[in-house]
Amino acid sequence: MITLEMKIPSNENIVKSLEVDDIKNGLIIKTTYNKNLKNLELLVKTNTIGSLKNILDDYFVNYNMVMDIIEINEKNDNKIIK
């Protein structure tokens, strides 16, 4: 079993958008938020390096998409206020 634990500075809105709690056939993907440290905490357990690579590729594509959406929403909110 290959285990990866990663902590990334983040905010709660991003983590809520990425929350994954998936357990099936030897695969575990869990996303949580540590309010004290303001970190996204990702835990992945899988059987192969290839599977881990695919999971991380997909996860960070989604992470970047969430960041883009939040940025667009913040820009739109600023336009409304003005």
Tab-separated table of N, CA and C in Angstrom:
chain	number	residue	atom	x	y	z
A	1	MET	N	0.848	-1.176	0.000
A	1	MET	CA	0.000	0.000	0.000
A	1	MET	C	0.895	1.241	0.000
A	2	ILE	N	0.606	2.175	-0.875
A	2	ILE	CA	1.321	3.449	-0.956
A	2	ILE	C	0.472	4.502	-0.261
A	3	THR	N	1.085	5.259	0.649
A	3	THR	CA	0.368	6.290	1.392
A	3	THR	C	1.029	7.635	1.146
A	4	LEU	N	0.214	8.629	0.835
A	4	LEU	CA	0.690	9.998	0.665
A	4	LEU	C	-0.135	10.901	1.565
A	5	GLU	N	0.541	11.684	2.385
A	5	GLU	CA	-0.122	12.708	3.183
A	5	GLU	C	0.468	14.042	2.766
A	6	MET	N	-0.401	15.001	2.452
A	6	MET	CA	0.048	16.293	1.973
A	6	MET	C	-0.730	17.387	2.687
A	7	LYS	N	-0.034	18.456	3.061
A	7	LYS	CA	-0.675	19.611	3.682
A	7	LYS	C	-0.329	20.836	2.854
A	8	ILE	N	-1.359	21.599	2.473
A	8	ILE	CA	-1.185	22.755	1.608
A	8	ILE	C	-1.883	23.946	2.249
A	9	PRO	N	-1.211	25.086	2.358
A	9	PRO	CA	-1.920	26.272	2.848
A	9	PRO	C	-3.127	26.543	1.949
A	10	SER	N	-4.266	26.772	2.552
A	10	SER	CA	-5.496	26.919	1.779
A	10	SER	C	-6.528	27.631	2.626
A	11	ASN	N	-7.731	27.748	2.081
A	11	ASN	CA	-8.825	28.283	2.888
A	11	ASN	C	-9.995	27.311	2.863
A	12	GLU	N	-10.906	27.522	3.774
A	12	GLU	CA	-11.984	26.557	3.983
A	12	GLU	C	-12.889	26.416	2.766
A	13	ASN	N	-13.125	27.503	2.021
A	13	ASN	CA	-13.991	27.425	0.839
A	13	ASN	C	-13.404	26.506	-0.224
A	14	ILE	N	-12.112	26.585	-0.411
A	14	ILE	CA	-11.462	25.716	-1.396
A	14	ILE	C	-11.577	24.264	-0.963
A	15	VAL	N	-11.320	24.014	0.301
A	15	VAL	CA	-11.376	22.637	0.804
A	15	VAL	C	-12.783	22.073	0.684
A	16	LYS	N	-13.796	22.888	0.993
A	16	LYS	CA	-15.183	22.411	0.869
A	16	LYS	C	-15.496	22.024	-0.568
A	17	SER	N	-14.958	22.767	-1.524
A	17	SER	CA	-15.201	22.457	-2.933
A	17	SER	C	-14.498	21.182	-3.372
A	18	LEU	N	-13.429	20.836	-2.684
A	18	LEU	CA	-12.632	19.666	-3.064
A	18	LEU	C	-12.847	18.467	-2.162
A	19	GLU	N	-13.736	18.591	-1.183
A	19	GLU	CA	-13.890	17.510	-0.213
A	19	GLU	C	-14.125	16.178	-0.899
A	20	VAL	N	-13.265	15.273	-0.590
A	20	VAL	CA	-13.361	13.914	-1.112
A	20	VAL	C	-13.210	12.987	0.080
A	21	ASP	N	-14.087	12.060	0.177
A	21	ASP	CA	-13.980	11.031	1.211
A	21	ASP	C	-14.412	9.737	0.540
A	22	ASP	N	-13.491	9.141	-0.184
A	22	ASP	CA	-13.809	8.006	-1.047
A	22	ASP	C	-13.002	6.791	-0.597
A	23	ILE	N	-13.701	5.732	-0.302
A	23	ILE	CA	-13.040	4.491	0.097
A	23	ILE	C	-13.658	3.357	-0.715
A	24	LYS	N	-12.839	2.726	-1.564
A	24	LYS	CA	-13.337	1.580	-2.333
A	24	LYS	C	-12.169	0.742	-2.824
A	25	ASN	N	-12.327	-0.527	-2.765
A	25	ASN	CA	-11.364	-1.494	-3.314
A	25	ASN	C	-9.903	-1.122	-3.068
A	26	GLY	N	-9.541	-0.833	-1.842
A	26	GLY	CA	-8.150	-0.542	-1.527
A	26	GLY	C	-7.706	0.868	-1.834
A	27	LEU	N	-8.625	1.728	-2.257
A	27	LEU	CA	-8.303	3.111	-2.579
A	27	LEU	C	-8.942	4.023	-1.539
A	28	ILE	N	-8.139	4.904	-0.948
A	28	ILE	CA	-8.661	5.869	0.019
A	28	ILE	C	-8.204	7.257	-0.410
A	29	ILE	N	-9.161	8.179	-0.552
A	29	ILE	CA	-8.863	9.581	-0.825
A	29	ILE	C	-9.668	10.383	0.182
A	30	LYS	N	-8.975	11.145	1.011
A	30	LYS	CA	-9.675	11.907	2.037
A	30	LYS	C	-9.123	13.327	2.077
A	31	THR	N	-10.021	14.317	2.006
A	31	THR	CA	-9.652	15.724	2.079
A	31	THR	C	-10.294	16.326	3.310
A	32	THR	N	-9.494	17.000	4.125
A	32	THR	CA	-10.014	17.678	5.310
A	32	THR	C	-9.376	19.058	5.413
A	33	TYR	N	-9.919	19.879	6.321
A	33	TYR	CA	-9.393	21.221	6.544
A	33	TYR	C	-8.992	21.372	7.999
A	34	ASN	N	-7.770	21.818	8.228
A	34	ASN	CA	-7.288	22.092	9.573
A	34	ASN	C	-7.434	23.594	9.814
A	35	LYS	N	-8.438	23.972	10.606
A	35	LYS	CA	-8.717	25.392	10.842
A	35	LYS	C	-7.577	26.095	11.562
A	36	ASN	N	-6.926	25.417	12.488
A	36	ASN	CA	-5.839	26.044	13.246
A	36	ASN	C	-4.650	26.401	12.357
A	37	LEU	N	-4.275	25.494	11.484
A	37	LEU	CA	-3.126	25.721	10.605
A	37	LEU	C	-3.517	26.335	9.264
A	38	LYS	N	-4.829	26.392	8.991
A	38	LYS	CA	-5.357	26.872	7.705
A	38	LYS	C	-4.740	26.090	6.549
A	39	ASN	N	-4.809	24.766	6.689
A	39	ASN	CA	-4.250	23.857	5.692
A	39	ASN	C	-5.302	22.909	5.144
A	40	LEU	N	-5.201	22.654	3.850
A	40	LEU	CA	-5.892	21.529	3.237
A	40	LEU	C	-5.040	20.311	3.560
A	41	GLU	N	-5.675	19.250	4.026
A	41	GLU	CA	-4.950	18.017	4.327
A	41	GLU	C	-5.497	16.904	3.442
A	42	LEU	N	-4.628	16.359	2.629
A	42	LEU	CA	-5.001	15.311	1.679
A	42	LEU	C	-4.324	14.012	2.089
A	43	LEU	N	-5.102	12.961	2.163
A	43	LEU	CA	-4.594	11.616	2.444
A	43	LEU	C	-4.999	10.718	1.287
A	44	VAL	N	-4.022	10.078	0.677
A	44	VAL	CA	-4.284	9.135	-0.410
A	44	VAL	C	-3.593	7.825	-0.067
A	45	LYS	N	-4.338	6.736	-0.168
A	45	LYS	CA	-3.769	5.394	-0.035
A	45	LYS	C	-4.205	4.606	-1.265
A	46	THR	N	-3.245	4.030	-1.937
A	46	THR	CA	-3.535	3.273	-3.145
A	46	THR	C	-2.509	2.155	-3.303
A	47	ASN	N	-2.704	1.330	-4.292
A	47	ASN	CA	-1.842	0.160	-4.461
A	47	ASN	C	-0.670	0.369	-5.408
A	48	THR	N	-0.741	1.380	-6.291
A	48	THR	CA	0.332	1.552	-7.276
A	48	THR	C	0.724	3.021	-7.419
A	49	ILE	N	1.945	3.237	-7.864
A	49	ILE	CA	2.433	4.589	-8.143
A	49	ILE	C	1.624	5.207	-9.281
A	50	GLY	N	1.286	4.412	-10.294
A	50	GLY	CA	0.492	4.918	-11.417
A	50	GLY	C	-0.859	5.435	-10.961
A	51	SER	N	-1.497	4.709	-10.074
A	51	SER	CA	-2.785	5.135	-9.533
A	51	SER	C	-2.626	6.425	-8.733
A	52	LEU	N	-1.574	6.516	-7.937
A	52	LEU	CA	-1.312	7.731	-7.162
A	52	LEU	C	-1.111	8.922	-8.083
A	53	LYS	N	-0.338	8.734	-9.148
A	53	LYS	CA	-0.104	9.812	-10.112
A	53	LYS	C	-1.417	10.279	-10.723
A	54	ASN	N	-2.268	9.349	-11.150
A	54	ASN	CA	-3.553	9.714	-11.750
A	54	ASN	C	-4.438	10.464	-10.768
A	55	ILE	N	-4.465	10.010	-9.524
A	55	ILE	CA	-5.279	10.669	-8.494
A	55	ILE	C	-4.796	12.096	-8.290
A	56	LEU	N	-3.481	12.275	-8.150
A	56	LEU	CA	-2.937	13.617	-7.924
A	56	LEU	C	-3.147	14.521	-9.132
A	57	ASP	N	-2.971	13.983	-10.343
A	57	ASP	CA	-3.229	14.777	-11.551
A	57	ASP	C	-4.658	15.296	-11.553
A	58	ASP	N	-5.620	14.412	-11.343
A	58	ASP	CA	-7.035	14.801	-11.330
A	58	ASP	C	-7.334	15.769	-10.194
A	59	TYR	N	-6.768	15.502	-9.030
A	59	TYR	CA	-7.036	16.327	-7.851
A	59	TYR	C	-6.580	17.766	-8.091
A	60	PHE	N	-5.380	17.928	-8.660
A	60	PHE	CA	-4.873	19.279	-8.843
A	60	PHE	C	-5.463	19.983	-10.055
A	61	VAL	N	-5.976	19.263	-11.023
A	61	VAL	CA	-6.778	19.896	-12.074
A	61	VAL	C	-8.016	20.512	-11.431
A	62	ASN	N	-8.672	19.755	-10.558
A	62	ASN	CA	-9.849	20.273	-9.854
A	62	ASN	C	-9.476	21.420	-8.919
A	63	TYR	N	-8.346	21.318	-8.241
A	63	TYR	CA	-7.879	22.379	-7.337
A	63	TYR	C	-7.692	23.682	-8.114
A	64	ASN	N	-7.023	23.604	-9.261
A	64	ASN	CA	-6.815	24.801	-10.082
A	64	ASN	C	-8.129	25.372	-10.584
A	65	MET	N	-9.074	24.502	-10.944
A	65	MET	CA	-10.375	24.960	-11.404
A	65	MET	C	-11.110	25.701	-10.290
A	66	VAL	N	-11.069	25.177	-9.082
A	66	VAL	CA	-11.712	25.833	-7.940
A	66	VAL	C	-11.073	27.194	-7.695
A	67	MET	N	-9.753	27.268	-7.767
A	67	MET	CA	-9.060	28.545	-7.575
A	67	MET	C	-9.510	29.560	-8.626
A	68	ASP	N	-9.631	29.134	-9.877
A	68	ASP	CA	-10.088	30.022	-10.948
A	68	ASP	C	-11.512	30.498	-10.695
A	69	ILE	N	-12.390	29.604	-10.269
A	69	ILE	CA	-13.786	29.967	-9.999
A	69	ILE	C	-13.866	30.966	-8.855
A	70	ILE	N	-13.109	30.745	-7.805
A	70	ILE	CA	-13.117	31.677	-6.672
A	70	ILE	C	-12.607	33.043	-7.115
A	71	GLU	N	-11.572	33.071	-7.934
A	71	GLU	CA	-11.032	34.339	-8.431
A	71	GLU	C	-12.069	35.073	-9.281
A	72	ILE	N	-12.770	34.355	-10.146
A	72	ILE	CA	-13.816	34.970	-10.976
A	72	ILE	C	-14.928	35.519	-10.096
A	73	ASN	N	-15.357	34.746	-9.110
A	73	ASN	CA	-16.416	35.206	-8.205
A	73	ASN	C	-15.996	36.446	-7.432
A	74	GLU	N	-14.753	36.486	-6.975
A	74	GLU	CA	-14.267	37.656	-6.240
A	74	GLU	C	-14.236	38.881	-7.141
A	75	LYS	N	-13.823	38.719	-8.397
A	75	LYS	CA	-13.816	39.840	-9.342
A	75	LYS	C	-15.234	40.336	-9.585
A	76	ASN	N	-16.179	39.400	-9.750
A	76	ASN	CA	-17.574	39.788	-9.966
A	76	ASN	C	-18.153	40.478	-8.741
A	77	ASP	N	-17.813	40.007	-7.555
A	77	ASP	CA	-18.280	40.648	-6.325
A	77	ASP	C	-17.760	42.071	-6.230
A	78	ASN	N	-16.517	42.286	-6.617
A	78	ASN	CA	-15.944	43.632	-6.577
A	78	ASN	C	-16.618	44.554	-7.579
A	79	LYS	N	-17.019	44.044	-8.725
A	79	LYS	CA	-17.717	44.856	-9.724
A	79	LYS	C	-19.086	45.274	-9.212
A	80	ILE	N	-19.759	44.383	-8.510
A	80	ILE	CA	-21.093	44.676	-7.984
A	80	ILE	C	-21.011	45.758	-6.919
A	81	ILE	N	-19.990	45.720	-6.095
A	81	ILE	CA	-19.841	46.687	-5.004
A	81	ILE	C	-19.587	48.083	-5.551
A	82	LYS	N	-18.843	48.197	-6.625
A	82	LYS	CA	-18.500	49.509	-7.189
A	82	LYS	C	-19.691	50.110	-7.795
